[in-house]
PDB file of C-alpha atoms in Angstrom:
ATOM      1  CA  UNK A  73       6.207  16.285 -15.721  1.00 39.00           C
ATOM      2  CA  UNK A  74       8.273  13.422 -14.581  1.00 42.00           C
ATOM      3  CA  UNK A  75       6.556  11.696 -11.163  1.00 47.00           C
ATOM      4  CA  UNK A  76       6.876   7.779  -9.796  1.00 51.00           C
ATOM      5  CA  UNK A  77       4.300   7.311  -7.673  1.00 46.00           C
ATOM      6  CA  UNK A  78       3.045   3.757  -5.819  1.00 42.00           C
ATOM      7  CA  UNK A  79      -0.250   2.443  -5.208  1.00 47.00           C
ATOM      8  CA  UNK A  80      -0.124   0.949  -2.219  1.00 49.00           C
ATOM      9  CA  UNK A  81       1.934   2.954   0.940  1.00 85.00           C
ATOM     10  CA  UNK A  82       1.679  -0.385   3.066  1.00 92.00           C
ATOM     11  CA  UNK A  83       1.944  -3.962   2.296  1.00 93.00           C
ATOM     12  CA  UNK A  84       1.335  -6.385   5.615  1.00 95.00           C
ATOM     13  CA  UNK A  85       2.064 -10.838   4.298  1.00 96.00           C
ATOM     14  CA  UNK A  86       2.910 -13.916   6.453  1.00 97.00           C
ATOM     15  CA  UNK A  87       6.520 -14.883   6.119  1.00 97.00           C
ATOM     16  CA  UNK A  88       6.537 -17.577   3.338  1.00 97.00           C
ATOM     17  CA  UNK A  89       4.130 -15.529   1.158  1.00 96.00           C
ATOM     18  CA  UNK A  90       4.929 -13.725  -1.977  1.00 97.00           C
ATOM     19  CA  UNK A  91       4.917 -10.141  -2.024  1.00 97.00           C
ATOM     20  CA  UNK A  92       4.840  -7.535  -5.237  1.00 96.00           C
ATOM     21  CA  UNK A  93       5.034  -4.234  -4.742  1.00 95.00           C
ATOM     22  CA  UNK A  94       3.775  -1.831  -7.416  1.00 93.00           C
ATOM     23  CA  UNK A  95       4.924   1.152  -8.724  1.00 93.00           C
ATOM     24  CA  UNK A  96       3.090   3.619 -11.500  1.00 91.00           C
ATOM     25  CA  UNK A  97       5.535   6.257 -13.976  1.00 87.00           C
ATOM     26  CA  UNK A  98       4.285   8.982 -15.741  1.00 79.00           C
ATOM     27  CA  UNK A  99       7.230   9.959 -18.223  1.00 86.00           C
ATOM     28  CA  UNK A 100       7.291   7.834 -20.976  1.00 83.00           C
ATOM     29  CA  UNK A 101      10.747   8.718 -22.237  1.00 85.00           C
ATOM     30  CA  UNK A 102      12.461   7.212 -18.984  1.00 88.00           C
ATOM     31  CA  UNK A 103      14.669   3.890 -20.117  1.00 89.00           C
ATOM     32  CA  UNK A 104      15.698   2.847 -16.954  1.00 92.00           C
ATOM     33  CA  UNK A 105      14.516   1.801 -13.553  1.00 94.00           C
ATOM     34  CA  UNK A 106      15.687   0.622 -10.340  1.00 94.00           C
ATOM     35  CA  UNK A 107      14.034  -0.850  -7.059  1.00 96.00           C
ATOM     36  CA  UNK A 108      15.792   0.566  -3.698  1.00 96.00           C
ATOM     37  CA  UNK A 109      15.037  -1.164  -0.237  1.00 97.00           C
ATOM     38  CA  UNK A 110      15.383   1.120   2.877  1.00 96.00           C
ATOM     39  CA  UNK A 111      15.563   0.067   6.534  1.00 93.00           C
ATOM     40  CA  UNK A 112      14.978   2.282   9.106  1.00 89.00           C
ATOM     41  CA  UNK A 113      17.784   4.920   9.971  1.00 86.00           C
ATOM     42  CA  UNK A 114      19.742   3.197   6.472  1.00 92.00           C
ATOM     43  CA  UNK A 115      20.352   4.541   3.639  1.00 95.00           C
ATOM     44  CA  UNK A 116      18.353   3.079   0.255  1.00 96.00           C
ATOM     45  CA  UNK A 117      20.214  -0.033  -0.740  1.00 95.00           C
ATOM     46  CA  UNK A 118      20.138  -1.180  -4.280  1.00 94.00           C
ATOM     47  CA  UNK A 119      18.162  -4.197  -5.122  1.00 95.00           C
ATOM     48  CA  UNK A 120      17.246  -4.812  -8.797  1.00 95.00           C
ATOM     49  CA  UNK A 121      17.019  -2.699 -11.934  1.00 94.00           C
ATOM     50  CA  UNK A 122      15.528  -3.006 -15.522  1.00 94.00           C
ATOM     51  CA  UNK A 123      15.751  -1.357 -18.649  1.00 92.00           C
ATOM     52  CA  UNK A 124      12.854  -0.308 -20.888  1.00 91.00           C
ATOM     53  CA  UNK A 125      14.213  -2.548 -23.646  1.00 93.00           C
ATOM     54  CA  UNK A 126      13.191  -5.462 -21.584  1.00 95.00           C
ATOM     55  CA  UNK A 127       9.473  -6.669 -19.659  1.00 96.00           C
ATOM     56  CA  UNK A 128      11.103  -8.877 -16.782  1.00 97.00           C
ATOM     57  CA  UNK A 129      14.490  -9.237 -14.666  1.00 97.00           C
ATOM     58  CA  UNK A 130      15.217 -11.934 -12.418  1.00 97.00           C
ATOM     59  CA  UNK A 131      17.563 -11.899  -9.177  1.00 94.00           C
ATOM     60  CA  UNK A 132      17.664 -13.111  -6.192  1.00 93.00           C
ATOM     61  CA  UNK A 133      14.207 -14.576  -4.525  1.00 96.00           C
ATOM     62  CA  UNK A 134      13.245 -10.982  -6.585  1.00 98.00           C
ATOM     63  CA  UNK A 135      11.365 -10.541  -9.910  1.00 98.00           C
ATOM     64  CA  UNK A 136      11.059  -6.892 -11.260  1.00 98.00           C
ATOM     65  CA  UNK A 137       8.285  -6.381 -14.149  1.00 97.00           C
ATOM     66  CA  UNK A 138       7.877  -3.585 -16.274  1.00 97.00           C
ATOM     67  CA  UNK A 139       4.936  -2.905 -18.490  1.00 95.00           C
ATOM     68  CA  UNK A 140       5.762  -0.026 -20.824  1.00 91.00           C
ATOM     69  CA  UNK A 141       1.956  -0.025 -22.406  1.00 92.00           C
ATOM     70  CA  UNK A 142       0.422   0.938 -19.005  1.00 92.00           C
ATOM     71  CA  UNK A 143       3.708   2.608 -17.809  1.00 91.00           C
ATOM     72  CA  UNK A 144       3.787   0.172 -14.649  1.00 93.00           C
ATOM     73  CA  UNK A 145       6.746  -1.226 -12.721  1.00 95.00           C
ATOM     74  CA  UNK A 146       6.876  -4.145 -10.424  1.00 96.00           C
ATOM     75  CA  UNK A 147       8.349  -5.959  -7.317  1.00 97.00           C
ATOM     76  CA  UNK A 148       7.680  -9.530  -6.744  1.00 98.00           C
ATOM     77  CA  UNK A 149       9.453 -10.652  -3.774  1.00 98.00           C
ATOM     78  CA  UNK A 150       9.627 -14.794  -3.238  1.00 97.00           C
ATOM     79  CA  UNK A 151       9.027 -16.594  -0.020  1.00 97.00           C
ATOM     80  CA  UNK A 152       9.015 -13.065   2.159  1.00 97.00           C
ATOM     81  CA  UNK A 153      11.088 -12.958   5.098  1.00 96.00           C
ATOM     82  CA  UNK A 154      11.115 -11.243   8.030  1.00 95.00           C
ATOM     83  CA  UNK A 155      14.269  -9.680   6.787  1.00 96.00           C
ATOM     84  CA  UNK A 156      12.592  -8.021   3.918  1.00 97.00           C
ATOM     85  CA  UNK A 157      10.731  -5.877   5.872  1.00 96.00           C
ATOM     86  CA  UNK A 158      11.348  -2.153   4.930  1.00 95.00           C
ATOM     87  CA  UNK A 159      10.699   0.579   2.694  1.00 95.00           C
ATOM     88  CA  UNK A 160      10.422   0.026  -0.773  1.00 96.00           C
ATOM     89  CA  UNK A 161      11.175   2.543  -3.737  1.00 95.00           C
ATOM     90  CA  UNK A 162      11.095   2.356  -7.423  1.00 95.00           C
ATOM     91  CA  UNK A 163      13.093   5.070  -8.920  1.00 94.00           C
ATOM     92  CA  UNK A 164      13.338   6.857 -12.680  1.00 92.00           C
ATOM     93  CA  UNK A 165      16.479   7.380 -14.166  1.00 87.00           C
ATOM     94  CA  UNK A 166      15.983  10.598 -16.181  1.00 73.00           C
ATOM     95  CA  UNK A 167      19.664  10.930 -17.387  1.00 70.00           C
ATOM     96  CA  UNK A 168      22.893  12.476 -15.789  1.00 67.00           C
ATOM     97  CA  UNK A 169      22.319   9.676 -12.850  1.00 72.00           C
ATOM     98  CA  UNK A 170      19.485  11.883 -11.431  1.00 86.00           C
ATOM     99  CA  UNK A 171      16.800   9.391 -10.133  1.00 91.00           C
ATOM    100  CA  UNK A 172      13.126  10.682  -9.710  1.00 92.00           C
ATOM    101  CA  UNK A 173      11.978   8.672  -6.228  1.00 92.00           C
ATOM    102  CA  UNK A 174       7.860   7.634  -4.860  1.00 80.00           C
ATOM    103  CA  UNK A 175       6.977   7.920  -2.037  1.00 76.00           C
ATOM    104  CA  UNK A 176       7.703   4.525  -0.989  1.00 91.00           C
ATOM    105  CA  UNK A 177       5.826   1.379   0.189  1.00 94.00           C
ATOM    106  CA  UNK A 178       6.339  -0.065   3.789  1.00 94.00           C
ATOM    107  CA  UNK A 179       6.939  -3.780   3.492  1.00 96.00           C
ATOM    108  CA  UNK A 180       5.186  -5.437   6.718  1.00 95.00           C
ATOM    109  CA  UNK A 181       6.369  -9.176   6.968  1.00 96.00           C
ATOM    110  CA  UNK A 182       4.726 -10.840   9.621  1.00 94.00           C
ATOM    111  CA  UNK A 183       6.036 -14.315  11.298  1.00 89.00           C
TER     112      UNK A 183
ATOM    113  CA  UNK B  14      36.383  -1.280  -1.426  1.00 52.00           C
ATOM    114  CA  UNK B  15      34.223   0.280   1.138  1.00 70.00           C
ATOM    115  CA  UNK B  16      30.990   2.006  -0.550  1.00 90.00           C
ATOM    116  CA  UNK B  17      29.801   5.554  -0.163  1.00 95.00           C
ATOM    117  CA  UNK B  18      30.805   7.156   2.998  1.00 95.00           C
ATOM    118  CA  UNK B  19      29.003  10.087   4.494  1.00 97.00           C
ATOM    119  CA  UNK B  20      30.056  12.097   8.013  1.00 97.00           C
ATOM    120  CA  UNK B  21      28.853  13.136   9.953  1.00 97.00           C
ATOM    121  CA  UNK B  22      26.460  10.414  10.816  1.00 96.00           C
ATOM    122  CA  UNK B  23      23.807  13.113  12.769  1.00 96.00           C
ATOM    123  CA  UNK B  24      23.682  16.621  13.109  1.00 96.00           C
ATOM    124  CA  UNK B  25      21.756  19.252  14.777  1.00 98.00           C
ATOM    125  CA  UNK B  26      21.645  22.711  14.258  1.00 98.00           C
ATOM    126  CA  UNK B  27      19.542  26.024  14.800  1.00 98.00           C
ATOM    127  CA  UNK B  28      18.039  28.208  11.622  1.00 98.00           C
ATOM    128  CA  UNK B  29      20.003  30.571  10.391  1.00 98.00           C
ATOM    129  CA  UNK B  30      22.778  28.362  11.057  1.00 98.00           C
ATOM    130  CA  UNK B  31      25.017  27.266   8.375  1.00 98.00           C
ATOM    131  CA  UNK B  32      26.296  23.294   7.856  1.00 98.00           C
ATOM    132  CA  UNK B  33      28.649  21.698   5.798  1.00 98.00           C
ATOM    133  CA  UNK B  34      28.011  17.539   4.616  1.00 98.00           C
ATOM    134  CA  UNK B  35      30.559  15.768   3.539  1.00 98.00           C
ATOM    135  CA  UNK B  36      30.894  12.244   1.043  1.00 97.00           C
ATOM    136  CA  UNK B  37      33.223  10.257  -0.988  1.00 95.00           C
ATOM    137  CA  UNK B  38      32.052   8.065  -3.895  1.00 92.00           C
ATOM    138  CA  UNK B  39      33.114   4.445  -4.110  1.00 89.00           C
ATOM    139  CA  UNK B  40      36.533   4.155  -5.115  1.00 85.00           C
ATOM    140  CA  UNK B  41      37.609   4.830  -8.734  1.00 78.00           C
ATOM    141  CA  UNK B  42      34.471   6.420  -9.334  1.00 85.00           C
ATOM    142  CA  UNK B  43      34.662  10.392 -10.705  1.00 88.00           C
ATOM    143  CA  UNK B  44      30.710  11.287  -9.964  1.00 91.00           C
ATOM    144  CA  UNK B  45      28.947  11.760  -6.860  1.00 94.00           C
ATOM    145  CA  UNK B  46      25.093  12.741  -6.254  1.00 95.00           C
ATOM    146  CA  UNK B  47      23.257  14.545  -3.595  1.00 97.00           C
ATOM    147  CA  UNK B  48      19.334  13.842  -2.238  1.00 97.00           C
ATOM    148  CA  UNK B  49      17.418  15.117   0.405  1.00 97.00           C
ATOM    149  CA  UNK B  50      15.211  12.576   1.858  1.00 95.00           C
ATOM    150  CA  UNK B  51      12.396  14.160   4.470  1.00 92.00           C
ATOM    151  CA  UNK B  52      10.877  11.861   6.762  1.00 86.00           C
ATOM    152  CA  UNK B  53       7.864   9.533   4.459  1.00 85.00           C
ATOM    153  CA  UNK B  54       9.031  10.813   1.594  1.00 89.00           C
ATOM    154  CA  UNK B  55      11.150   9.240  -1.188  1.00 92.00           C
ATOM    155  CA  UNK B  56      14.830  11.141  -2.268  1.00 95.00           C
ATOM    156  CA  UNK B  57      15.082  13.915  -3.677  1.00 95.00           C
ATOM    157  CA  UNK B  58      17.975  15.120  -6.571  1.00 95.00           C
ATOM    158  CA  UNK B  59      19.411  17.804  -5.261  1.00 97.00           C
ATOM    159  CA  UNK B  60      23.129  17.947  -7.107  1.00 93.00           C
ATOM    160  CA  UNK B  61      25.243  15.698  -9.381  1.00 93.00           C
ATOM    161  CA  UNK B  62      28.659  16.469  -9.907  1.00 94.00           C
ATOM    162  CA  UNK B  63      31.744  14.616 -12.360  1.00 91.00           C
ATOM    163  CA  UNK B  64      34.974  15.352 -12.246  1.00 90.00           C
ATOM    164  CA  UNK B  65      34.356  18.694 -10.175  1.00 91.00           C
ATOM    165  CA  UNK B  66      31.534  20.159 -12.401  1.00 93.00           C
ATOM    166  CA  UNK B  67      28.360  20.120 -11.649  1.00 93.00           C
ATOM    167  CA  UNK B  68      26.495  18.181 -14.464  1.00 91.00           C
ATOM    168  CA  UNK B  69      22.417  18.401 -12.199  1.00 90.00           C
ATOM    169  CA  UNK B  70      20.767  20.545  -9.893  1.00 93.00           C
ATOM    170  CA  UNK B  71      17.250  20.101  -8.859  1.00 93.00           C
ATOM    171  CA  UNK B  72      14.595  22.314  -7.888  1.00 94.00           C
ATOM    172  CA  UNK B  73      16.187  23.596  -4.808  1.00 97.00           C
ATOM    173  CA  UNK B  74      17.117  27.202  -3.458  1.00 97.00           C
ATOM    174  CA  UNK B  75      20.372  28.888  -4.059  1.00 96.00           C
ATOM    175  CA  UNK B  76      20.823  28.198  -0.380  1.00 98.00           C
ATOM    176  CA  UNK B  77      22.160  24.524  -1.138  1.00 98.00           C
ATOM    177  CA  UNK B  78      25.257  24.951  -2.635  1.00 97.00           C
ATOM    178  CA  UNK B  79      27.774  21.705  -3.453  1.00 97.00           C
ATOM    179  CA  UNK B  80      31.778  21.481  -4.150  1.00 96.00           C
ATOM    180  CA  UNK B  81      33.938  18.800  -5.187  1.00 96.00           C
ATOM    181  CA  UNK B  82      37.538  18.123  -4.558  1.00 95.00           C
ATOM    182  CA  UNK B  83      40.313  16.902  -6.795  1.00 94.00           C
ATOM    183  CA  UNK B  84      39.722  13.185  -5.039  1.00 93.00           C
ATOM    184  CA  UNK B  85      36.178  13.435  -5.799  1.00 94.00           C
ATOM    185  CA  UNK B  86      35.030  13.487  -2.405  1.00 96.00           C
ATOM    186  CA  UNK B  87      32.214  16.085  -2.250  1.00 97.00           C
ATOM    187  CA  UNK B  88      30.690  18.805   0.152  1.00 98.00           C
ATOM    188  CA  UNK B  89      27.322  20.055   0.386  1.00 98.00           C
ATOM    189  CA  UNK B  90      26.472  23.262   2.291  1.00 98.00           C
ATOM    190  CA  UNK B  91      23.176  24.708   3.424  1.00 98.00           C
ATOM    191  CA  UNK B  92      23.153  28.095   4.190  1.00 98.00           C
ATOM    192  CA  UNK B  93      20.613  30.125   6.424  1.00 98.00           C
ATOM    193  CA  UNK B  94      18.913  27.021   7.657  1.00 98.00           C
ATOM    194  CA  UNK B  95      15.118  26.800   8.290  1.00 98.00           C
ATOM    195  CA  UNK B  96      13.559  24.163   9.930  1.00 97.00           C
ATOM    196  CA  UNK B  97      12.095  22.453   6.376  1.00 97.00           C
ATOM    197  CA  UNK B  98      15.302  21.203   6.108  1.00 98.00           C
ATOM    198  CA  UNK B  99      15.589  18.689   8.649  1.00 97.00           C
ATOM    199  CA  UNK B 100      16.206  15.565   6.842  1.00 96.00           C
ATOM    200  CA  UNK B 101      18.129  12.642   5.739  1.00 97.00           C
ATOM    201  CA  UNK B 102      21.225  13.993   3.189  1.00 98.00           C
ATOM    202  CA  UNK B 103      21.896  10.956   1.103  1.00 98.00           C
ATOM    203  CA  UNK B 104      24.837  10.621  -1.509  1.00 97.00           C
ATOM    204  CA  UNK B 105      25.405   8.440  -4.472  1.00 95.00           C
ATOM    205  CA  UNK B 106      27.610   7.300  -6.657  1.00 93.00           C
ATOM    206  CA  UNK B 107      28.000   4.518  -9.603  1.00 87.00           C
ATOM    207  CA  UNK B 108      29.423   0.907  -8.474  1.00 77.00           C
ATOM    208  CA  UNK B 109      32.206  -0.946 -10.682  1.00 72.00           C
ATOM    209  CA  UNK B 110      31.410  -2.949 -13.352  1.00 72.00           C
ATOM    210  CA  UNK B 111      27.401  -1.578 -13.218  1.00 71.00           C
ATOM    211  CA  UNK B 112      25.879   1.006 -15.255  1.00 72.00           C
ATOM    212  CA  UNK B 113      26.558   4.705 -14.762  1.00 73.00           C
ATOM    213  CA  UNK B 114      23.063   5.075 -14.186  1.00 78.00           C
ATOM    214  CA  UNK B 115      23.228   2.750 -11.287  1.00 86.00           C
ATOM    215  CA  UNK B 116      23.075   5.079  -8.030  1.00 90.00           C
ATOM    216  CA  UNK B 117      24.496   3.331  -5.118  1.00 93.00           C
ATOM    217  CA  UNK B 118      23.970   5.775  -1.823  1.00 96.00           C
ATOM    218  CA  UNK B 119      25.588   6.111   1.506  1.00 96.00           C
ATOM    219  CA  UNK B 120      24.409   5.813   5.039  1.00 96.00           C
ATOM    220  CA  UNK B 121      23.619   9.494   5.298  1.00 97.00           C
ATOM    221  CA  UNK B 122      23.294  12.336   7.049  1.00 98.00           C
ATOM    222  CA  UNK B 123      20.661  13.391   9.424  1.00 97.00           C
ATOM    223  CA  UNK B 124      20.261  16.669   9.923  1.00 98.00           C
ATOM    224  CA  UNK B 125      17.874  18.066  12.497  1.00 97.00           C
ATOM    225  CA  UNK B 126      17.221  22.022  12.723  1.00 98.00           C
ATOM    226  CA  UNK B 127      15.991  23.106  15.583  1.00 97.00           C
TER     227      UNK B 127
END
């Protein structure tokens, strides 16, 4: 069946640090992923997505990585800031713009 | 262009009750998507519709039902409410000049049944 799950639910680093969020997916045939950031009482706000024709994606401070061998996503976050503290999701686009969601890792960042 | 807009921003009802959620995509944008988010949890895919049809549905009962208009604004009603579905209605749709597959979602609803 199709499931995203994460290994860690919290992540607590000193501001400054670098933080990467992981993120396991079980259905192989998925081509496309995307990494959502949720404050409290927000809705999930879009923050970086890959496609399964590539292994890395660079943005912002953010690095997504995607290892198709061990079906394994990640989120490295640069120089954390208290800002970034939140929810994060990695999501599975299984077609028809339905996305398959974890459960989420809280982001602690600490000053 | 604003983004997704969702109202009402809270809600609270008692079961049995009935509610109606309402959303419009970002502008120029034909497709709008529907998730229930409980509390700890990730979203869930509830509906996706295009240009009025319904395209998705996920695994939930025929009491969710969804609509949308000729402006592509969208409603989602619950019927018979029980208390499992208190949660955070989000809605989605694709951003200009990004991928289809790129869900961009609203504020949301919450929705509290008492």
């Amino acid at each position: 069946g199709e499931s995203v799950g994460l290994h860690l639910p919290t992540l607590s680093v000193q501001e400054g640090d670098n933080s990467i969020i992981n993120c396991a997916y079980s259905n192989s045939a998925s081509d496309y992923f995307i990494w959502y950031k949720q404050e409290s009482g927000k809705g999930p706000q879009f923050i970086i997505d890959i496609r399964s024709n590539m292994d890395k994606r660079q943005g912002q401070r953010v690095t997504v990585l995607l290892n198709k061998t061990v079906k394994h996503l990640s989120l490295q976050i640069a120089a954390t800031q208290p800002g970034d503290s939140a929810v994060y999701f990695c999501a599975e686009s299984t077609g028809f713009q339905k996305l398959v969601f974890g459960t989420g890792t809280r982001l602690l960042v600490s000053p | 262009d604003a983004g997704v807009t969702q109202s009402p921003t809270h809600l609270i009802k008692t079961r049995g009750q009935q509610v109606t959620l309402r959303c419009s995509p970002i502008s120029g944008h034909k497709s709008v998507s529907w998730y229930q988010q409980v509390l700890g949890q990730g979203p869930q895919f509830i509906f996706q519709y295009y240009e009025k049809e319904e395209r998705g549905r996920g695994n939930f009962p025929d009491r969710f039902s969804a609509r949308q208009f000729p402006n592509y604004s969208s409603e989602l009603n619950v019927n018979a409410l029980l208390l499992g579905d208190s949660a955070l209605y989000l809605c989605a749709s694709p951003a200009p000049g990004r991928s289809t597959d790129t869900q961009y979602f609203g504020p949301g609803t919450r929705l509290t049944v008492l």
